[in-house]
Coordinates of N, CA and C in Angstrom, one line a residue:
X1 N 0.9 -1.2 0.0 CA 0.0 0.0 0.0 C 0.9 1.2 0.0
X2 N 0.7 2.1 -1.0 CA 1.5 3.3 -1.0 C 1.2 4.2 0.2
X3 N 2.3 4.9 0.7 CA 2.2 5.9 1.8 C 1.7 7.2 1.3
X4 N 0.6 7.7 1.8 CA 0.1 9.0 1.4 C 1.1 10.1 1.6
X5 N 1.4 10.9 0.5 CA 2.2 12.1 0.6 C 3.7 11.9 0.3
X6 N 4.1 10.6 0.0 CA 5.5 10.4 -0.2 C 6.0 11.1 -1.5
X7 N 5.1 11.1 -2.5 CA 5.5 11.7 -3.8 C 4.9 13.1 -4.0
X8 N 4.5 13.7 -2.9 CA 4.0 15.0 -3.0 C 5.2 16.0 -3.2
X9 N 5.0 16.9 -4.2 CA 6.2 17.8 -4.5 C 6.2 19.0 -3.6
X10 N 6.5 18.7 -2.3 CA 6.6 19.8 -1.3 C 7.7 19.4 -0.3
X11 N 8.4 20.5 0.2 CA 9.5 20.3 1.1 C 9.6 21.5 2.0
X12 N 10.4 21.4 3.0 CA 10.7 22.6 3.9 C 12.1 22.9 3.8
X13 N 12.5 24.1 3.6 CA 13.9 24.6 3.6 C 14.1 25.3 4.9
X14 N 15.0 24.8 5.7 CA 15.3 25.4 7.0 C 16.5 26.3 6.9
X15 N 16.3 27.6 7.2 CA 17.4 28.6 7.1 C 18.0 28.6 8.5
X16 N 19.1 27.9 8.7 CA 19.8 27.9 10.0 C 20.4 29.3 10.3
X17 N 20.8 30.0 9.3 CA 21.3 31.4 9.6 C 20.2 32.2 10.2
X18 N 19.0 32.0 9.8 CA 17.9 32.8 10.4 C 17.6 32.4 11.8
X19 N 17.7 31.1 12.1 CA 17.6 30.6 13.5 C 18.7 31.2 14.3
X20 N 19.9 31.2 13.9 CA 21.0 31.8 14.7 C 20.8 33.3 14.9
X21 N 20.3 34.0 13.8 CA 20.0 35.4 14.0 C 18.9 35.6 15.0
X22 N 17.9 34.8 15.0 CA 16.8 35.0 15.9 C 17.3 34.8 17.4
X23 N 18.1 33.8 17.6 CA 18.6 33.5 18.9 C 19.5 34.6 19.4
X24 N 20.3 35.1 18.5 CA 21.2 36.2 18.9 C 20.5 37.4 19.3
X25 N 19.4 37.7 18.5 CA 18.6 38.9 18.8 C 17.9 38.7 20.2
X26 N 17.4 37.6 20.4 CA 16.8 37.3 21.7 C 17.8 37.4 22.9
X27 N 19.0 36.9 22.7 CA 20.0 37.0 23.7 C 20.3 38.4 24.1
X28 N 20.4 39.3 23.0 CA 20.7 40.7 23.2 C 19.5 41.4 24.0
X29 N 18.3 40.9 23.7 CA 17.1 41.5 24.3 C 17.0 41.2 25.8
X30 N 17.4 39.9 26.2 CA 17.2 39.5 27.6 C 18.4 39.6 28.4
X31 N 19.6 39.9 27.8 CA 20.8 40.0 28.6 C 20.6 40.9 29.9
X32 N 21.2 40.4 31.0 CA 22.2 39.4 31.1 C 21.7 38.0 31.4
X33 N 20.4 37.8 31.2 CA 19.8 36.5 31.4 C 20.3 35.6 30.2
X34 N 20.3 34.3 30.5 CA 20.7 33.3 29.5 C 19.5 32.8 28.8
X35 N 19.6 32.2 27.6 CA 18.5 31.7 26.8 C 18.6 30.2 26.8
X36 N 17.5 29.5 27.1 CA 17.3 28.1 26.9 C 16.4 27.9 25.7
X37 N 16.9 27.3 24.7 CA 16.2 27.1 23.4 C 15.3 25.9 23.5
X38 N 14.0 26.0 23.2 CA 13.1 24.9 23.3 C 13.0 24.3 21.9
X39 N 13.3 23.0 21.8 CA 13.3 22.3 20.5 C 12.4 21.1 20.5
X40 N 11.4 21.1 21.3 CA 10.5 20.0 21.4 C 9.7 19.8 20.1
X41 N 9.0 18.7 19.9 CA 8.2 18.4 18.7 C 9.0 18.6 17.5
X42 N 10.2 17.9 17.5 CA 11.1 17.9 16.3 C 11.5 19.3 16.0
X43 N 11.8 20.1 17.0 CA 12.2 21.5 16.8 C 11.1 22.3 16.1
X44 N 9.9 22.0 16.6 CA 8.7 22.6 16.0 C 8.7 22.5 14.5
X45 N 9.1 21.3 14.0 CA 9.1 21.0 12.6 C 10.3 21.4 11.8
X46 N 11.3 22.0 12.5 CA 12.5 22.4 11.9 C 13.6 21.4 11.9
X47 N 13.4 20.3 12.6 CA 14.4 19.3 12.8 C 15.1 19.5 14.1
X48 N 14.9 18.6 15.1 CA 15.4 18.9 16.4 C 16.9 19.1 16.5
X49 N 17.7 18.2 15.9 CA 19.1 18.3 16.0 C 19.6 19.5 15.2
X50 N 19.0 19.7 14.0 CA 19.4 20.9 13.2 C 19.2 22.2 13.9
X51 N 18.0 22.3 14.5 CA 17.6 23.6 15.2 C 18.5 23.7 16.5
X52 N 18.7 22.6 17.2 CA 19.5 22.6 18.4 C 20.9 23.1 18.1
X53 N 21.5 22.6 17.1 CA 22.9 23.0 16.7 C 23.0 24.5 16.4
X54 N 22.0 24.9 15.6 CA 21.9 26.4 15.2 C 21.8 27.3 16.5
X55 N 20.9 26.9 17.4 CA 20.7 27.7 18.6 C 22.0 27.7 19.5
X56 N 22.6 26.5 19.6 CA 23.8 26.4 20.5 C 24.9 27.2 19.8
X57 N 25.1 27.2 18.5 CA 26.1 27.9 17.8 C 25.9 29.4 18.1
X58 N 24.7 29.8 18.3 CA 24.4 31.3 18.4 C 24.4 31.7 19.9
X59 N 24.8 30.7 20.8 CA 25.0 31.1 22.2 C 23.9 30.7 23.2
X60 N 23.0 29.8 22.8 CA 22.0 29.3 23.8 C 22.8 28.6 24.9
X61 N 22.3 28.8 26.1 CA 23.0 28.1 27.2 C 22.6 26.7 27.4
X62 N 21.5 26.3 26.8 CA 21.0 24.9 26.9 C 19.8 24.8 26.1
X63 N 19.2 23.6 26.1 CA 18.0 23.2 25.3 C 16.9 22.7 26.2
X64 N 15.7 22.7 25.7 CA 14.6 22.1 26.4 C 13.7 21.3 25.5
X65 N 13.2 20.2 26.0 CA 12.3 19.3 25.2 C 11.1 18.9 26.1
X66 N 10.2 18.2 25.6 CA 9.0 17.8 26.4 C 9.2 16.4 27.0
X67 N 9.7 15.5 26.3 CA 9.8 14.1 26.8 C 11.2 13.5 26.7
X68 N 11.3 12.4 27.3 CA 12.7 11.7 27.4 C 13.1 11.3 26.0
X69 N 12.3 10.8 25.2 CA 12.7 10.4 23.8 C 13.3 11.5 23.0
X70 N 12.7 12.7 23.2 CA 13.3 13.9 22.5 C 14.7 14.2 23.0
X71 N 14.9 14.1 24.2 CA 16.2 14.3 24.8 C 17.2 13.3 24.3
X72 N 16.8 12.0 24.3 CA 17.7 11.0 23.9 C 18.1 11.2 22.4
X73 N 17.1 11.6 21.6 CA 17.4 11.9 20.2 C 18.5 12.9 20.0
X74 N 18.5 14.0 20.9 CA 19.5 15.0 20.8 C 20.8 14.5 21.2
X75 N 20.9 13.6 22.3 CA 22.1 13.0 22.7 C 22.7 12.1 21.6
X76 N 21.8 11.4 20.9 CA 22.3 10.5 19.8 C 22.8 11.3 18.7
X77 N 22.3 12.6 18.6 CA 22.8 13.5 17.5 C 24.1 14.2 17.9
X78 N 24.7 13.9 19.0 CA 25.9 14.5 19.4 C 25.8 15.7 20.3
X79 N 24.6 16.0 20.8 CA 24.5 17.2 21.6 C 24.9 16.9 23.0
X80 N 25.8 17.6 23.6 CA 26.3 17.4 25.0 C 25.8 18.4 26.0
X81 N 25.3 19.5 25.5 CA 24.9 20.6 26.4 C 23.7 20.2 27.2
X82 N 23.4 21.0 28.3 CA 22.3 20.7 29.2 C 20.9 20.6 28.4
X83 N 20.1 19.6 28.7 CA 18.8 19.5 28.1 C 17.8 19.3 29.2
X84 N 16.8 20.2 29.3 CA 15.8 20.3 30.3 C 14.5 19.6 29.8
X85 N 13.9 18.7 30.6 CA 12.6 18.1 30.3 C 11.6 19.0 30.9
X86 N 10.7 19.6 30.0 CA 9.7 20.6 30.5 C 8.5 19.9 31.2
X87 N 8.3 18.7 30.9 CA 7.1 18.0 31.6 C 7.7 17.1 32.6
X88 N 6.9 16.8 33.7 CA 7.3 15.9 34.7 C 7.4 14.5 34.1
X89 N 8.6 13.9 34.2 CA 8.8 12.6 33.6 C 8.1 11.5 34.4
X90 N 7.4 10.6 33.8 CA 6.8 9.4 34.5 C 7.9 8.7 35.2
X91 N 7.5 8.1 36.4 CA 8.5 7.4 37.2 C 9.2 6.3 36.5
X92 N 8.5 5.6 35.6 CA 9.2 4.5 34.9 C 10.1 4.9 33.8
X93 N 10.2 6.2 33.5 CA 11.1 6.7 32.5 C 12.3 7.5 33.1
X94 N 12.3 7.7 34.4 CA 13.3 8.5 35.0 C 14.7 7.9 34.9
X95 N 14.8 6.6 35.0 CA 16.1 6.0 34.9 C 16.7 6.3 33.5
X96 N 15.9 6.2 32.5 CA 16.4 6.5 31.2 C 16.8 8.0 31.1
X97 N 16.0 8.9 31.7 CA 16.4 10.3 31.7 C 17.7 10.6 32.3
X98 N 18.0 10.0 33.5 CA 19.2 10.2 34.1 C 20.4 9.5 33.4
X99 N 20.1 8.4 32.8 CA 21.1 7.7 32.0 C 21.6 8.6 30.8
X100 N 20.6 9.4 30.2 CA 20.9 10.3 29.1 C 21.4 11.6 29.6
X101 N 21.6 11.8 30.9 CA 22.1 13.1 31.4 C 21.1 14.2 31.1
X102 N 19.8 13.9 31.3 CA 18.8 15.0 31.1 C 18.4 15.6 32.4
X103 N 18.1 16.9 32.4 CA 17.6 17.6 33.6 C 16.1 17.4 33.7
X104 N 15.7 16.8 34.8 CA 14.2 16.5 34.9 C 13.5 17.7 35.6
X105 N 12.2 17.7 35.3 CA 11.3 18.7 36.0 C 10.5 17.9 37.1
X106 N 10.4 18.6 38.2 CA 9.6 18.1 39.3 C 8.3 18.9 39.4
X107 N 7.1 18.3 39.2 CA 5.9 19.1 39.2 C 4.9 18.6 40.2
X108 N 5.3 17.8 41.2 CA 4.4 17.3 42.2 C 5.3 16.7 43.3
X109 N 4.6 16.5 44.5 CA 5.3 15.8 45.6 C 5.6 14.4 45.3
X110 N 4.7 13.7 44.6 CA 4.9 12.3 44.2 C 6.1 12.3 43.2
X111 N 6.1 13.2 42.3 CA 7.2 13.3 41.4 C 8.6 13.5 42.1
X112 N 8.6 14.3 43.1 CA 9.8 14.5 43.9 C 10.3 13.2 44.5
X113 N 9.5 12.4 45.1 CA 9.9 11.2 45.7 C 10.4 10.2 44.6
X114 N 9.7 10.2 43.4 CA 10.2 9.3 42.3 C 11.6 9.7 41.8
X115 N 11.8 11.0 41.7 CA 13.1 11.5 41.3 C 14.2 11.1 42.2
X116 N 13.9 11.3 43.5 CA 14.9 10.9 44.5 C 15.3 9.5 44.4
X117 N 14.3 8.6 44.3 CA 14.5 7.2 44.2 C 15.3 6.8 43.0
X118 N 15.0 7.4 41.8 CA 15.7 7.1 40.6 C 17.1 7.7 40.6
X119 N 17.3 8.9 41.2 CA 18.7 9.4 41.3 C 19.6 8.6 42.2
X120 N 19.0 8.0 43.2 CA 19.8 7.1 44.1 C 20.2 5.9 43.3
X121 N 19.4 5.3 42.5 CA 19.7 4.2 41.7 C 20.8 4.5 40.7
X122 N 20.8 5.7 40.1 CA 21.7 6.1 39.1 C 23.1 6.5 39.8
X123 N 23.1 7.0 41.0 CA 24.3 7.4 41.7 C 24.7 8.8 41.1
X124 N 25.7 9.4 41.7 CA 26.2 10.7 41.3 C 25.2 11.8 41.8
X125 N 25.3 12.9 41.1 CA 24.5 14.1 41.5 C 23.8 14.6 40.2
X126 N 22.5 14.8 40.3 CA 21.7 15.1 39.1 C 20.9 16.4 39.3
X127 N 21.0 17.3 38.3 CA 20.3 18.6 38.4 C 18.8 18.4 38.2
X128 N 17.9 19.1 38.9 CA 16.5 19.0 38.7 C 16.0 20.5 38.7
X129 N 14.8 20.7 38.1 CA 14.1 22.0 38.1 C 12.7 21.7 38.7
X130 N 12.3 22.7 39.5 CA 10.9 22.6 40.0 C 10.0 23.6 39.2
X131 N 8.9 23.0 38.8 CA 7.9 23.8 38.1 C 6.8 24.2 39.1
X132 N 6.5 25.5 39.2 CA 5.5 26.0 40.1 C 4.3 26.3 39.4
X133 N 3.1 25.9 39.9 CA 1.8 26.2 39.2 C 1.4 27.5 39.8
X134 N 1.4 28.5 38.9 CA 1.0 29.9 39.3 C -0.4 30.2 38.7
X135 N -1.1 29.2 38.2 CA -2.5 29.5 37.8 C -2.9 28.8 36.5
X136 N -1.9 28.2 35.8 CA -2.3 27.5 34.5 C -3.0 26.2 34.8
X137 N -2.7 25.6 35.9 CA -3.3 24.3 36.4 C -3.2 23.2 35.4
X138 N -2.1 23.1 34.7 CA -1.9 21.9 33.8 C -0.9 21.0 34.4
X139 N 0.2 21.6 34.9 CA 1.2 20.8 35.6 C 2.1 21.7 36.4
X140 N 2.4 21.3 37.6 CA 3.3 22.1 38.5 C 3.0 21.9 39.9
X141 N 4.0 22.2 40.8 CA 3.8 22.1 42.2 C 2.8 23.1 42.7
X142 N 1.8 22.7 43.4 CA 0.9 23.6 44.1 C 1.6 24.4 45.1
X143 N 1.3 25.7 45.3 CA 2.0 26.5 46.3 C 2.1 25.9 47.6
X144 N 1.0 25.2 48.1 CA 1.1 24.7 49.5 C 2.0 23.4 49.6
X145 N 2.5 22.9 48.4 CA 3.4 21.8 48.5 C 4.9 22.1 48.2
X146 N 5.1 23.4 47.9 CA 6.5 23.7 47.5 C 7.5 23.4 48.6
X147 N 7.3 23.8 49.9 CA 8.2 23.5 50.9 C 8.5 22.0 51.1
X148 N 7.4 21.2 51.0 CA 7.6 19.7 51.1 C 8.4 19.2 50.0
X149 N 8.2 19.7 48.8 CA 9.0 19.2 47.6 C 10.4 19.6 47.8
X150 N 10.7 20.8 48.2 CA 12.1 21.2 48.5 C 12.7 20.4 49.5
X151 N 12.0 20.0 50.6 CA 12.5 19.2 51.7 C 12.9 17.8 51.1
X152 N 12.1 17.2 50.3 CA 12.4 15.9 49.8 C 13.6 15.9 48.9
X153 N 13.6 16.9 48.0 CA 14.7 17.0 47.0 C 16.1 17.3 47.7
X154 N 16.0 18.3 48.6 CA 17.3 18.8 49.2 C 17.9 17.8 50.2
X155 N 17.1 16.8 50.6 CA 17.6 15.8 51.5 C 18.3 14.7 50.8
X156 N 18.2 14.7 49.5 CA 18.9 13.6 48.7 C 20.3 14.1 48.4
X157 N 21.3 13.2 48.6 CA 22.7 13.5 48.2 C 22.9 13.4 46.7
X158 N 21.9 12.9 46.0 CA 22.0 12.6 44.5 C 21.3 13.7 43.7
X159 N 20.7 14.7 44.3 CA 19.8 15.6 43.6 C 20.3 17.1 43.9
X160 N 20.4 17.9 42.9 CA 20.8 19.3 43.0 C 19.6 20.1 42.4
X161 N 19.0 20.9 43.3 CA 17.9 21.8 42.8 C 18.6 22.9 42.0
X162 N 18.5 22.9 40.7 CA 19.2 23.8 39.8 C 18.4 25.0 39.4
X163 N 17.0 24.8 39.3 CA 16.2 25.9 38.8 C 14.8 25.8 39.3
X164 N 14.1 26.8 39.2 CA 12.6 26.9 39.5 C 12.0 27.7 38.4
X165 N 10.8 27.3 37.9 CA 10.2 28.0 36.8 C 8.7 27.9 36.9
X166 N 8.0 28.7 36.1 CA 6.6 28.7 35.9 C 6.2 28.8 34.4
X167 N 4.9 28.8 34.1 CA 4.5 28.9 32.7 C 3.5 30.0 32.5
X168 N 3.7 30.9 31.6 CA 2.8 32.0 31.3 C 2.1 31.6 30.0
X169 N 0.8 31.2 30.0 CA 0.1 30.7 28.8 C -0.3 31.8 27.9
X170 N -0.5 33.1 28.4 CA -1.0 34.1 27.6 C -0.1 35.4 27.6
X171 N 1.1 35.2 27.8 CA 2.1 36.3 28.0 C 2.2 37.1 26.7
X172 N 1.9 36.5 25.5 CA 2.0 37.2 24.2 C 0.8 37.9 23.8
X173 N -0.3 37.8 24.7 CA -1.5 38.5 24.3 C -1.5 40.0 24.6
X174 N -2.2 40.7 23.8 CA -2.3 42.2 24.1 C -3.6 42.5 24.8
X175 N -4.4 41.5 25.0 CA -5.7 41.8 25.7 C -5.4 42.2 27.2
X176 N -6.1 43.2 27.6 CA -5.9 43.7 29.0 C -6.1 42.7 30.1
X177 N -7.1 41.8 29.9 CA -7.3 40.8 30.9 C -6.2 39.7 30.9
X178 N -5.6 39.4 29.8 CA -4.5 38.5 29.7 C -3.3 39.1 30.3
X179 N -3.0 40.4 30.0 CA -1.9 41.0 30.6 C -2.0 41.1 32.1
X180 N -3.2 41.3 32.6 CA -3.4 41.4 34.1 C -3.1 40.0 34.7
X181 N -3.6 38.9 33.9 CA -3.4 37.6 34.4 C -1.9 37.2 34.5
X182 N -1.1 37.6 33.5 CA 0.3 37.3 33.4 C 1.0 38.0 34.6
X183 N 0.6 39.3 34.8 CA 1.2 40.0 36.0 C 0.9 39.3 37.3
X184 N -0.4 38.8 37.4 CA -0.8 38.1 38.6 C 0.1 36.8 38.8
X185 N 0.3 36.1 37.7 CA 1.2 35.0 37.7 C 2.6 35.3 38.2
X186 N 3.1 36.4 37.7 CA 4.5 36.8 38.0 C 4.5 37.2 39.5
X187 N 3.5 37.8 40.0 CA 3.5 38.1 41.5 C 3.4 36.9 42.3
X188 N 2.6 35.9 41.8 CA 2.5 34.6 42.6 C 3.9 33.9 42.6
X189 N 4.5 33.9 41.4 CA 5.8 33.2 41.3 C 6.8 33.9 42.3
X190 N 6.9 35.2 42.3 CA 7.9 35.8 43.1 C 7.5 35.7 44.6
X191 N 6.2 35.6 44.9 CA 5.8 35.4 46.3 C 6.2 34.0 46.8
X192 N 6.0 33.0 46.0 CA 6.3 31.7 46.4 C 7.8 31.5 46.5
X193 N 8.5 32.2 45.6 CA 10.0 32.1 45.5 C 10.6 32.6 46.8
X194 N 10.0 33.7 47.3 CA 10.6 34.4 48.5 C 10.1 33.9 49.8
X195 N 8.9 33.3 49.8 CA 8.3 32.8 51.1 C 8.5 31.4 51.4
X196 N 8.9 30.6 50.3 CA 9.1 29.2 50.5 C 10.6 28.9 50.9
X197 N 10.9 27.6 51.1 CA 12.2 27.2 51.5 C 13.2 27.4 50.3
X198 N 12.7 27.7 49.1 CA 13.6 28.0 48.0 C 14.5 29.1 48.4
X199 N 14.0 30.1 49.2 CA 14.8 31.2 49.6 C 16.0 30.9 50.4
X200 N 16.0 29.7 51.1 CA 17.0 29.4 52.1 C 18.1 28.4 51.5
X201 N 17.9 28.1 50.2 CA 18.8 27.2 49.6 C 20.2 27.8 49.6
X202 N 21.2 27.0 49.8 CA 22.6 27.5 49.9 C 23.3 27.7 48.6
X203 N 22.6 27.2 47.5 CA 23.2 27.3 46.2 C 22.3 28.1 45.2
X204 N 22.9 28.6 44.2 CA 22.2 29.4 43.2 C 21.1 28.6 42.5
X205 N 19.9 29.2 42.5 CA 18.8 28.6 41.8 C 18.4 29.5 40.7
X206 N 18.4 29.1 39.4 CA 18.1 29.9 38.3 C 16.6 30.0 38.2
X207 N 16.2 31.2 37.6 CA 14.8 31.4 37.4 C 14.5 31.3 35.9
X208 N 13.5 30.5 35.5 CA 13.1 30.3 34.1 C 11.6 30.6 34.0
X209 N 11.3 31.6 33.2 CA 9.9 31.9 32.9 C 9.5 31.4 31.5
X210 N 8.6 30.6 31.4 CA 8.2 30.0 30.1 C 6.9 30.7 29.6
X211 N 7.1 31.1 28.3 CA 5.9 31.6 27.6 C 5.5 30.5 26.6
X212 N 4.2 30.4 26.3 CA 3.8 29.2 25.6 C 4.5 29.0 24.3

């Protein structure tokens, strides 16, 4: 049976120079903050490894993907820079994530316990990021659980809390109600950051704010 679309006279030409230009422009805009380039979903159709190399060449500090398989693909493509998993990894995939040197996200108290157990099996020390739910309600640590999550992670000799972040779903909207909502999320994020045990960590925790 023929595969639909195989002989279709269409293709995509990826301008890696344009990707590098875009990343450089963004770096200049957000300096001195660093840029983590998101290349999930096959680099949004641009080719994950191709896009990743272009962004790294232009100075991206690291990369982000959604699932373990996407991170493994980048490692297989020769990418050695930090790769953050933006979704909380299922417990049965954590061993593979740590084996591929991927930085996992913790989005729940159960997730924190699973990460600690997997990191202990892997040995060594593994960076993790905590995602805080500031109102999107799709995934993230609820404000009342943040201190408990930090306690679980910081008690492990195999885990390093490297970052904390949240997700702004409507940050690109010009609607006044969406702008007000994003500002509310920012206030919530800063409040949790400064009132929780994250404030007392003895090491630098980076802040990452995600727009959809």
